[in-house]
Amino acid sequence: MQFKDQIDFVRQHISKNRLRVFMTVLAATMGTAFLIVLASVGFGIHDTITKEVLSHGKVTEIQVYASEMSQEIADEFKKIEHVNAVVNRQELSVQTETSYKNMKGNNGVIATDFTEEGKVGFKLTEGRLPENPNEVVVGNHFGQFLLTEEEANGEVEIEEGEDGFKGYEGNLIGEQFTVRLGDFNGNLFEEDELKLTIVGVATPPARDWFTDQNIYTNASLIPTIEQIYTDNAEVELDNHPDAMHLFYNNVMVYADNLENVKAITKTLKDQGHSVYSVTEELDQLDVFFFALKAGLIFVGTIAILISSIGIFNTMTMAVTERTREIGVMKAIGANPKLIQRLFLMESAWIGILGTFLAIVISYGVSIVANFVLPIIVTAALGEEDFGDMQVIFSIIPWQLVVIASTISIGVAMISGWRPARKATKIDVINALRTEL
């Protein structure tokens, strides 16, 4: 029997039992669609959280923590293979007061090496990076938190804008301001102010609820700051009872590409440093979501196994109804393997058609879910939206389609294998005696 004849044989039987075959295909479709849609939730949430993590940090950035960190130690990190840049942001830990025109503010002062910052892309909304010691970049909210003396003392109501305090809304590029330093008790020094010039404004923080009103100054200004503190403080740093540090180091090591982050992280750990990188967090997420997706696929597979009962019953009925036909085929010399293949082709056809319909339906459900669920969740939580977070509830990658198709068609073939084997063992004489 040629392959075309085998196809015609299978099609004729399917057309004679359309309702039963339809219900069997429907069961296979529902089981496979349930697996795909259920597992797609795991893929969707994984993708959403991964993108959220990546959006708030550079993937090549490694944060280094140590009880005793210094610029000398940070410089040693540059010797590690595949390190692109080492940024040491040294934050001034004493009281400060910023004065600009008739306005004042309390802004953090961070000293950094802008050569290294430039290598990793210090982003500005306007202006440029500092080139001289007294040039600075200010945070995006620097002007917003500048208050007049009356506003600071509560004599007048603080004027507010769309994003909070109105503050100073003019152009800051090229403007000069002063910074008074103080001690660790909050007492400001009367003399030796820092006179600084704004040459750039940093981009807003990635998270909407964060504010950045810091002053980013060149690391070459550190000796001047230390001298002002030494000349005016009553207690020297070395003799301070709380062992205070004038600057706290926040060191970030940047790899030349993502593939080398793990190797650099391991090297830093071997040197005794505590480190954190986005890749470590992503690795933990990957392990968790791998287990979650495997669990969801397992649960979905149970639904397919339940639908396999219908395929088994359908094929068993097909063998029973065609006992005489099978007997005739064997009487004229049909090979038992041919008979087995015919019934396996029928069960495979049910599995393939059910899988195809399930894939189409699953993609439709996924599209609708990603459109409708955010609206429902937003309404239930009473929030206007998810902010900048792009929430995706369902994603169907090609890997999931392959896994679901393999399971569905495989289960369909296994379900039809037993009835097909039964067909090959039918006795010819008894089969020919069977009434139509």
Coordinates of C-alpha atoms in Angstrom, one line a residue:
M1 CA 0.0 0.0 0.0
Q2 CA 1.4 3.3 -1.1
F3 CA 1.7 6.3 1.3
K4 CA -1.1 8.1 -0.5
D5 CA -3.4 5.1 -0.1
Q6 CA -2.5 5.0 3.6
I7 CA -3.5 8.7 3.9
D8 CA -6.8 8.0 2.1
F9 CA -7.4 5.0 4.5
V10 CA -7.0 7.2 7.6
R11 CA -9.1 10.1 6.1
Q12 CA -12.0 7.7 5.3
H13 CA -12.2 6.5 8.8
I14 CA -12.0 10.0 10.3
S15 CA -14.8 11.2 8.0
K16 CA -17.0 8.3 9.1
N17 CA -16.7 9.2 12.8
R18 CA -16.5 13.0 12.6
L19 CA -18.2 13.8 15.9
R20 CA -16.1 11.3 18.0
V21 CA -12.9 12.5 16.3
F22 CA -13.9 16.1 16.8
M23 CA -14.5 15.6 20.5
T24 CA -11.1 13.8 20.8
V25 CA -9.3 16.6 18.9
L26 CA -11.1 19.2 21.1
A27 CA -9.8 17.4 24.2
A28 CA -6.3 17.3 22.9
T29 CA -6.5 21.0 21.9
M30 CA -7.7 22.0 25.4
G31 CA -5.0 20.0 27.1
T32 CA -2.2 21.4 25.0
A33 CA -3.6 25.0 25.1
F34 CA -3.8 24.8 28.9
L35 CA -0.1 23.7 29.1
I36 CA 1.1 26.5 26.8
V37 CA -1.0 29.3 28.4
L38 CA -0.2 28.2 31.9
A39 CA 3.6 28.0 31.2
S40 CA 3.5 31.3 29.3
V41 CA 2.6 33.0 32.5
G42 CA 5.9 31.9 34.0
F43 CA 7.8 33.1 30.9
G44 CA 5.9 36.4 31.0
I45 CA 6.6 37.2 34.6
H46 CA 10.2 36.1 34.2
D47 CA 10.7 38.5 31.3
T48 CA 9.0 41.4 33.1
I49 CA 11.1 41.0 36.3
T50 CA 14.3 40.6 34.2
K51 CA 13.7 43.7 32.2
E52 CA 12.8 45.6 35.4
V53 CA 16.1 44.6 37.0
L54 CA 18.1 45.4 33.9
S55 CA 16.4 48.8 33.5
H56 CA 17.7 50.0 36.9
G57 CA 21.3 48.9 36.6
K58 CA 24.1 48.5 34.1
V59 CA 24.6 44.8 33.4
T60 CA 28.4 45.2 33.4
E61 CA 28.5 47.0 36.8
I62 CA 29.9 45.3 39.9
Q63 CA 29.5 47.0 43.2
V64 CA 32.3 46.3 45.6
Y65 CA 32.0 46.5 49.4
A66 CA 34.8 46.4 51.9
S67 CA 35.2 47.5 55.5
E68 CA 38.3 49.5 54.6
M69 CA 38.1 50.9 51.1
S70 CA 40.4 53.6 49.6
Q71 CA 41.3 55.1 46.3
E72 CA 44.5 53.0 46.3
I73 CA 42.5 49.8 46.6
A74 CA 40.1 50.9 43.9
D75 CA 43.1 51.6 41.6
E76 CA 44.3 48.0 42.1
F77 CA 41.0 46.8 40.6
K78 CA 41.9 48.4 37.3
K79 CA 44.7 45.8 36.9
I80 CA 42.2 43.0 36.8
E81 CA 41.8 41.5 33.3
H82 CA 38.7 42.7 31.3
V83 CA 38.0 45.6 33.6
N84 CA 36.9 48.6 31.5
A85 CA 36.7 51.2 34.3
V86 CA 36.6 51.6 38.1
V87 CA 34.5 54.4 39.4
N88 CA 35.0 55.4 43.1
R89 CA 32.3 57.9 44.2
Q90 CA 33.5 59.3 47.5
E91 CA 30.6 60.8 49.4
L92 CA 31.3 63.7 51.8
S93 CA 29.8 62.7 55.2
V94 CA 29.7 66.0 57.0
Q95 CA 27.1 68.7 57.1
T96 CA 26.9 71.1 54.1
E97 CA 24.9 74.1 53.1
T98 CA 24.5 75.2 49.5
S99 CA 23.9 78.9 48.7
Y100 CA 22.8 80.1 45.3
K101 CA 21.5 83.7 44.9
N102 CA 18.9 84.1 47.7
M103 CA 18.2 80.4 48.0
K104 CA 19.8 77.6 50.1
G105 CA 19.8 73.9 50.1
N106 CA 21.3 70.8 51.8
N107 CA 22.9 68.8 49.0
G108 CA 25.2 65.8 49.2
V109 CA 28.7 66.2 47.8
I110 CA 30.2 63.3 45.8
A111 CA 33.8 63.4 44.5
T112 CA 34.5 61.2 41.5
D113 CA 37.0 60.7 38.7
F114 CA 35.2 62.0 35.6
T115 CA 37.7 60.3 33.3
E116 CA 36.4 56.9 34.6
E117 CA 32.8 58.2 34.7
G118 CA 33.2 59.1 31.0
K119 CA 34.2 55.5 30.1
V120 CA 31.0 54.1 31.5
G121 CA 28.7 56.9 30.1
F122 CA 27.8 59.4 32.9
K123 CA 24.6 60.6 31.3
L124 CA 23.7 64.3 31.2
T125 CA 20.5 66.1 30.2
E126 CA 22.5 69.1 29.3
G127 CA 26.0 70.5 29.6
R128 CA 29.3 68.6 29.8
L129 CA 31.5 66.7 32.3
P130 CA 33.8 68.8 34.5
E131 CA 37.4 69.5 33.3
N132 CA 38.6 71.7 36.2
P133 CA 38.6 71.2 40.0
N134 CA 35.9 73.8 40.7
E135 CA 33.5 72.6 37.9
V136 CA 30.7 70.3 38.9
V137 CA 27.7 68.4 37.6
V138 CA 24.5 68.7 39.7
G139 CA 21.7 66.1 40.1
N140 CA 18.5 66.6 38.1
H141 CA 16.6 67.7 41.2
F142 CA 19.3 70.1 42.5
G143 CA 17.3 73.3 41.6
Q144 CA 14.0 71.8 42.8
F145 CA 15.2 71.6 46.4
L146 CA 16.6 75.1 46.7
L147 CA 14.5 77.2 49.1
T148 CA 14.5 80.8 50.0
E149 CA 15.3 81.7 53.6
E150 CA 11.6 82.5 54.3
E151 CA 10.5 79.1 52.9
A152 CA 13.2 77.3 54.9
N153 CA 12.2 79.0 58.1
G154 CA 8.5 78.3 57.5
E155 CA 7.6 82.0 57.3
V156 CA 5.9 81.5 53.9
E157 CA 4.4 78.5 52.3
I158 CA 6.7 76.5 50.0
E159 CA 5.7 76.9 46.4
E160 CA 5.1 73.6 44.7
G161 CA 5.2 72.6 41.1
E162 CA 4.0 69.5 39.2
D163 CA 6.7 67.2 40.6
G164 CA 6.9 68.5 44.2
F165 CA 8.8 71.6 45.3
K166 CA 9.1 74.3 42.7
G167 CA 12.5 75.6 43.8
Y168 CA 14.6 77.2 41.2
E169 CA 13.4 76.5 37.6
G170 CA 15.9 78.6 35.6
N171 CA 18.9 77.4 33.6
L172 CA 21.8 76.2 35.8
I173 CA 24.5 75.8 33.2
G174 CA 27.3 78.3 33.9
E175 CA 25.9 79.4 37.2
Q176 CA 28.1 79.7 40.3
F177 CA 27.2 78.8 43.8
T178 CA 28.9 78.2 47.2
V179 CA 29.1 75.3 49.6
R180 CA 29.8 75.7 53.3
L181 CA 31.2 72.7 55.1
G182 CA 30.5 71.7 58.7
D183 CA 31.5 69.1 61.2
F184 CA 29.9 65.8 62.1
N185 CA 27.7 67.5 64.7
G186 CA 26.0 69.6 62.1
N187 CA 27.8 72.9 62.9
L188 CA 28.7 74.9 59.8
F189 CA 32.1 76.5 59.5
E190 CA 32.0 80.3 59.1
E191 CA 35.0 80.5 56.7
D192 CA 36.5 78.8 53.7
E193 CA 33.5 78.3 51.4
L194 CA 33.8 76.3 48.2
K195 CA 33.0 78.3 45.1
L196 CA 31.8 76.0 42.3
T197 CA 30.5 76.4 38.8
I198 CA 27.8 74.2 37.2
V199 CA 28.8 72.8 33.8
G200 CA 26.4 69.9 33.6
V201 CA 23.0 68.5 34.8
A202 CA 22.7 64.7 35.3
T203 CA 19.8 62.7 33.9
P204 CA 16.9 61.8 36.3
P205 CA 17.2 58.5 38.3
A206 CA 15.8 55.4 36.7
R207 CA 13.1 55.1 39.4
D208 CA 10.5 57.8 39.4
W209 CA 10.4 57.9 43.2
F210 CA 14.1 58.6 43.5
T211 CA 15.5 62.2 43.6
D212 CA 19.0 63.3 42.8
Q213 CA 20.1 66.6 44.3
N214 CA 23.7 65.7 44.7
I215 CA 26.7 67.8 43.7
Y216 CA 29.2 65.7 41.6
T217 CA 32.6 67.3 41.9
N218 CA 36.0 66.3 40.6
A219 CA 38.1 64.0 42.9
S220 CA 40.9 66.6 42.6
L221 CA 38.9 68.8 44.9
I222 CA 39.3 66.3 47.8
P223 CA 42.5 67.8 49.2
T224 CA 40.9 71.3 49.4
I225 CA 37.9 69.9 51.3
E226 CA 40.2 68.0 53.7
Q227 CA 42.2 71.2 54.3
I228 CA 39.0 73.2 55.0
Y229 CA 37.9 70.6 57.5
T230 CA 41.3 70.4 59.2
D231 CA 41.5 74.2 59.5
N232 CA 38.1 74.6 61.0
A233 CA 37.1 71.5 62.9
E234 CA 37.6 71.3 66.7
V235 CA 38.4 67.6 66.6
E236 CA 40.8 66.1 64.1
L237 CA 39.6 63.0 62.2
D238 CA 42.2 60.7 63.6
N239 CA 41.2 61.7 67.1
H240 CA 37.5 61.6 66.6
P241 CA 35.8 59.4 69.3
D242 CA 33.5 57.8 66.7
A243 CA 36.3 57.1 64.2
M244 CA 34.5 59.1 61.5
H245 CA 35.6 59.2 57.9
L246 CA 35.4 62.4 55.9
F247 CA 34.6 60.5 52.8
Y248 CA 32.8 57.2 52.3
N249 CA 33.9 55.2 49.2
N250 CA 31.3 53.7 46.9
V251 CA 33.3 51.6 44.3
M252 CA 31.8 50.3 41.1
V253 CA 33.9 48.1 38.8
Y254 CA 32.8 47.9 35.1
A255 CA 33.6 44.9 32.9
D256 CA 34.3 45.4 29.2
N257 CA 31.4 43.1 28.3
L258 CA 28.7 41.0 30.0
E259 CA 30.5 37.6 29.4
N260 CA 33.4 38.7 31.7
V261 CA 31.3 39.9 34.7
K262 CA 31.3 36.5 36.4
A263 CA 35.1 36.1 36.0
I264 CA 35.7 39.6 37.5
T265 CA 33.2 38.9 40.3
K266 CA 35.0 35.7 41.2
T267 CA 38.3 37.5 41.3
L268 CA 37.0 40.2 43.6
K269 CA 35.5 37.6 45.9
D270 CA 38.8 35.7 46.0
Q271 CA 40.4 38.9 47.1
G272 CA 38.1 39.0 50.1
H273 CA 35.6 41.7 48.9
S274 CA 31.9 41.5 49.1
V275 CA 30.4 42.2 45.7
Y276 CA 27.0 42.6 44.0
S277 CA 26.2 42.6 40.3
V278 CA 23.0 42.4 38.3
T279 CA 24.2 39.1 36.8
E280 CA 24.2 37.5 40.2
E281 CA 20.6 38.6 40.8
L282 CA 19.6 37.4 37.3
D283 CA 21.2 34.0 38.0
Q284 CA 19.1 33.6 41.1
L285 CA 16.0 34.7 39.2
D286 CA 16.8 32.2 36.4
V287 CA 17.1 29.3 38.8
F288 CA 13.8 30.3 40.5
F289 CA 11.9 30.7 37.3
F290 CA 13.4 27.6 35.7
A291 CA 11.8 25.6 38.6
L292 CA 8.6 27.6 38.3
K293 CA 8.3 27.1 34.5
A294 CA 9.1 23.4 34.9
G295 CA 6.4 23.1 37.5
L296 CA 3.9 24.8 35.3
I297 CA 4.8 22.6 32.3
F298 CA 4.4 19.5 34.6
V299 CA 0.9 20.7 35.6
G300 CA 0.0 21.3 32.0
T301 CA 1.3 17.9 31.0
I302 CA -1.3 16.3 33.4
A303 CA -4.0 18.0 31.4
I304 CA -2.6 16.5 28.2
L305 CA -2.4 13.0 29.9
I306 CA -6.1 13.3 30.8
S307 CA -6.9 14.2 27.2
S308 CA -5.0 11.1 26.1
I309 CA -7.7 9.0 27.7
G310 CA -10.0 10.2 24.9
I311 CA -7.5 9.4 22.2
F312 CA -7.0 5.9 23.7
N313 CA -10.8 5.3 23.7
T314 CA -11.2 6.6 20.2
M315 CA -8.5 4.4 18.8
T316 CA -9.8 1.4 20.7
M317 CA -13.2 1.9 19.2
A318 CA -11.7 2.3 15.7
V319 CA -10.0 -1.1 16.0
T320 CA -13.1 -2.7 17.3
E321 CA -15.3 -1.2 14.5
R322 CA -12.9 -2.2 11.8
T323 CA -12.1 -5.8 12.9
R324 CA -13.5 -7.3 9.7
E325 CA -11.7 -4.8 7.6
I326 CA -8.4 -5.6 9.4
G327 CA -9.1 -9.3 8.8
V328 CA -9.5 -8.7 5.1
M329 CA -6.3 -6.8 4.9
K330 CA -4.4 -9.5 6.7
A331 CA -6.0 -12.2 4.5
I332 CA -4.7 -10.5 1.3
G333 CA -1.2 -10.3 2.7
A334 CA -1.0 -6.9 4.5
N335 CA 2.0 -6.7 6.8
P336 CA 1.2 -6.3 10.5
K337 CA 3.6 -3.3 10.6
L338 CA 1.5 -1.6 7.9
I339 CA -1.7 -2.1 10.0
Q340 CA 0.0 -0.8 13.1
R341 CA 1.3 2.2 11.1
L342 CA -2.2 3.1 9.9
F343 CA -3.6 3.4 13.4
L344 CA -0.6 5.2 14.6
M345 CA -1.0 7.7 11.7
E346 CA -4.6 8.3 12.8
S347 CA -3.6 9.0 16.5
A348 CA -0.7 11.2 15.3
W349 CA -3.2 13.1 13.0
I350 CA -5.4 13.8 16.1
G351 CA -2.3 14.9 18.1
I352 CA -1.0 17.2 15.3
L353 CA -4.3 18.8 14.6
G354 CA -5.0 19.3 18.3
T355 CA -1.5 20.8 18.8
F356 CA -1.9 23.2 15.8
L357 CA -5.2 24.5 17.0
A358 CA -3.9 24.8 20.6
I359 CA -0.9 26.9 19.4
V360 CA -3.2 29.3 17.5
I361 CA -5.7 29.5 20.4
S362 CA -2.8 30.0 22.9
Y363 CA -1.3 32.9 21.0
G364 CA -4.8 34.5 20.9
V365 CA -5.3 34.0 24.6
S366 CA -1.9 35.5 25.3
I367 CA -2.5 38.6 23.3
V368 CA -5.9 39.2 24.9
A369 CA -4.5 38.5 28.4
N370 CA -1.6 41.0 27.9
F371 CA -4.2 43.6 26.9
V372 CA -7.0 42.9 29.4
L373 CA -5.2 41.8 32.6
P374 CA -3.3 45.1 33.1
I375 CA -6.6 47.0 32.9
I376 CA -8.2 44.6 35.4
V377 CA -5.3 44.7 37.8
T378 CA -5.0 48.5 37.6
A379 CA -8.7 48.9 38.3
A380 CA -8.5 46.4 41.2
L381 CA -5.5 48.1 42.8
G382 CA -6.9 51.6 42.2
E383 CA -3.7 52.7 40.5
E384 CA -3.6 54.8 37.4
D385 CA -1.0 52.6 35.7
F386 CA 2.2 50.6 36.4
G387 CA 4.4 53.7 35.8
D388 CA 7.4 53.0 33.6
M389 CA 7.2 49.3 34.3
Q390 CA 6.1 47.3 31.3
V391 CA 4.2 44.3 32.7
I392 CA 3.8 41.3 30.4
F393 CA 1.6 38.5 31.8
S394 CA 2.1 36.0 29.1
I395 CA 4.9 35.2 26.6
I396 CA 5.0 32.2 24.3
P397 CA 8.6 31.6 23.1
W398 CA 9.3 29.1 20.4
Q399 CA 10.9 26.8 22.9
L400 CA 7.6 26.5 24.8
V401 CA 5.8 25.7 21.5
V402 CA 8.4 23.0 20.7
I403 CA 8.1 21.5 24.2
A404 CA 4.3 21.5 24.2
S405 CA 4.1 20.1 20.7
T406 CA 6.5 17.3 21.5
I407 CA 4.6 16.4 24.6
S408 CA 1.2 16.6 22.9
I409 CA 2.1 14.6 19.8
G410 CA 4.2 12.2 21.8
V411 CA 1.3 11.4 24.2
A412 CA -1.1 11.0 21.3
M413 CA 1.3 8.5 19.7
I414 CA 1.7 6.6 22.9
S415 CA -2.1 6.6 23.4
G416 CA -2.6 5.1 20.0
W417 CA 0.2 2.6 20.3
R418 CA -1.7 0.0 22.4
P419 CA -4.8 -0.1 20.1
A420 CA -2.5 -0.3 17.1
R421 CA -0.7 -3.3 18.6
K422 CA -4.1 -4.9 19.3
A423 CA -5.0 -4.5 15.6
T424 CA -2.0 -6.4 14.5
K425 CA -2.9 -9.4 16.7
I426 CA -6.4 -9.9 15.5
D427 CA -7.1 -13.4 14.2
V428 CA -7.9 -13.4 10.5
I429 CA -10.6 -16.2 10.7
N430 CA -12.4 -14.6 13.7
A431 CA -12.2 -11.2 12.0
L432 CA -13.8 -12.4 8.8
R433 CA -16.6 -13.9 10.8
T434 CA -17.4 -10.6 12.4
E435 CA -20.6 -9.1 11.2
L436 CA -20.4 -5.6 9.7

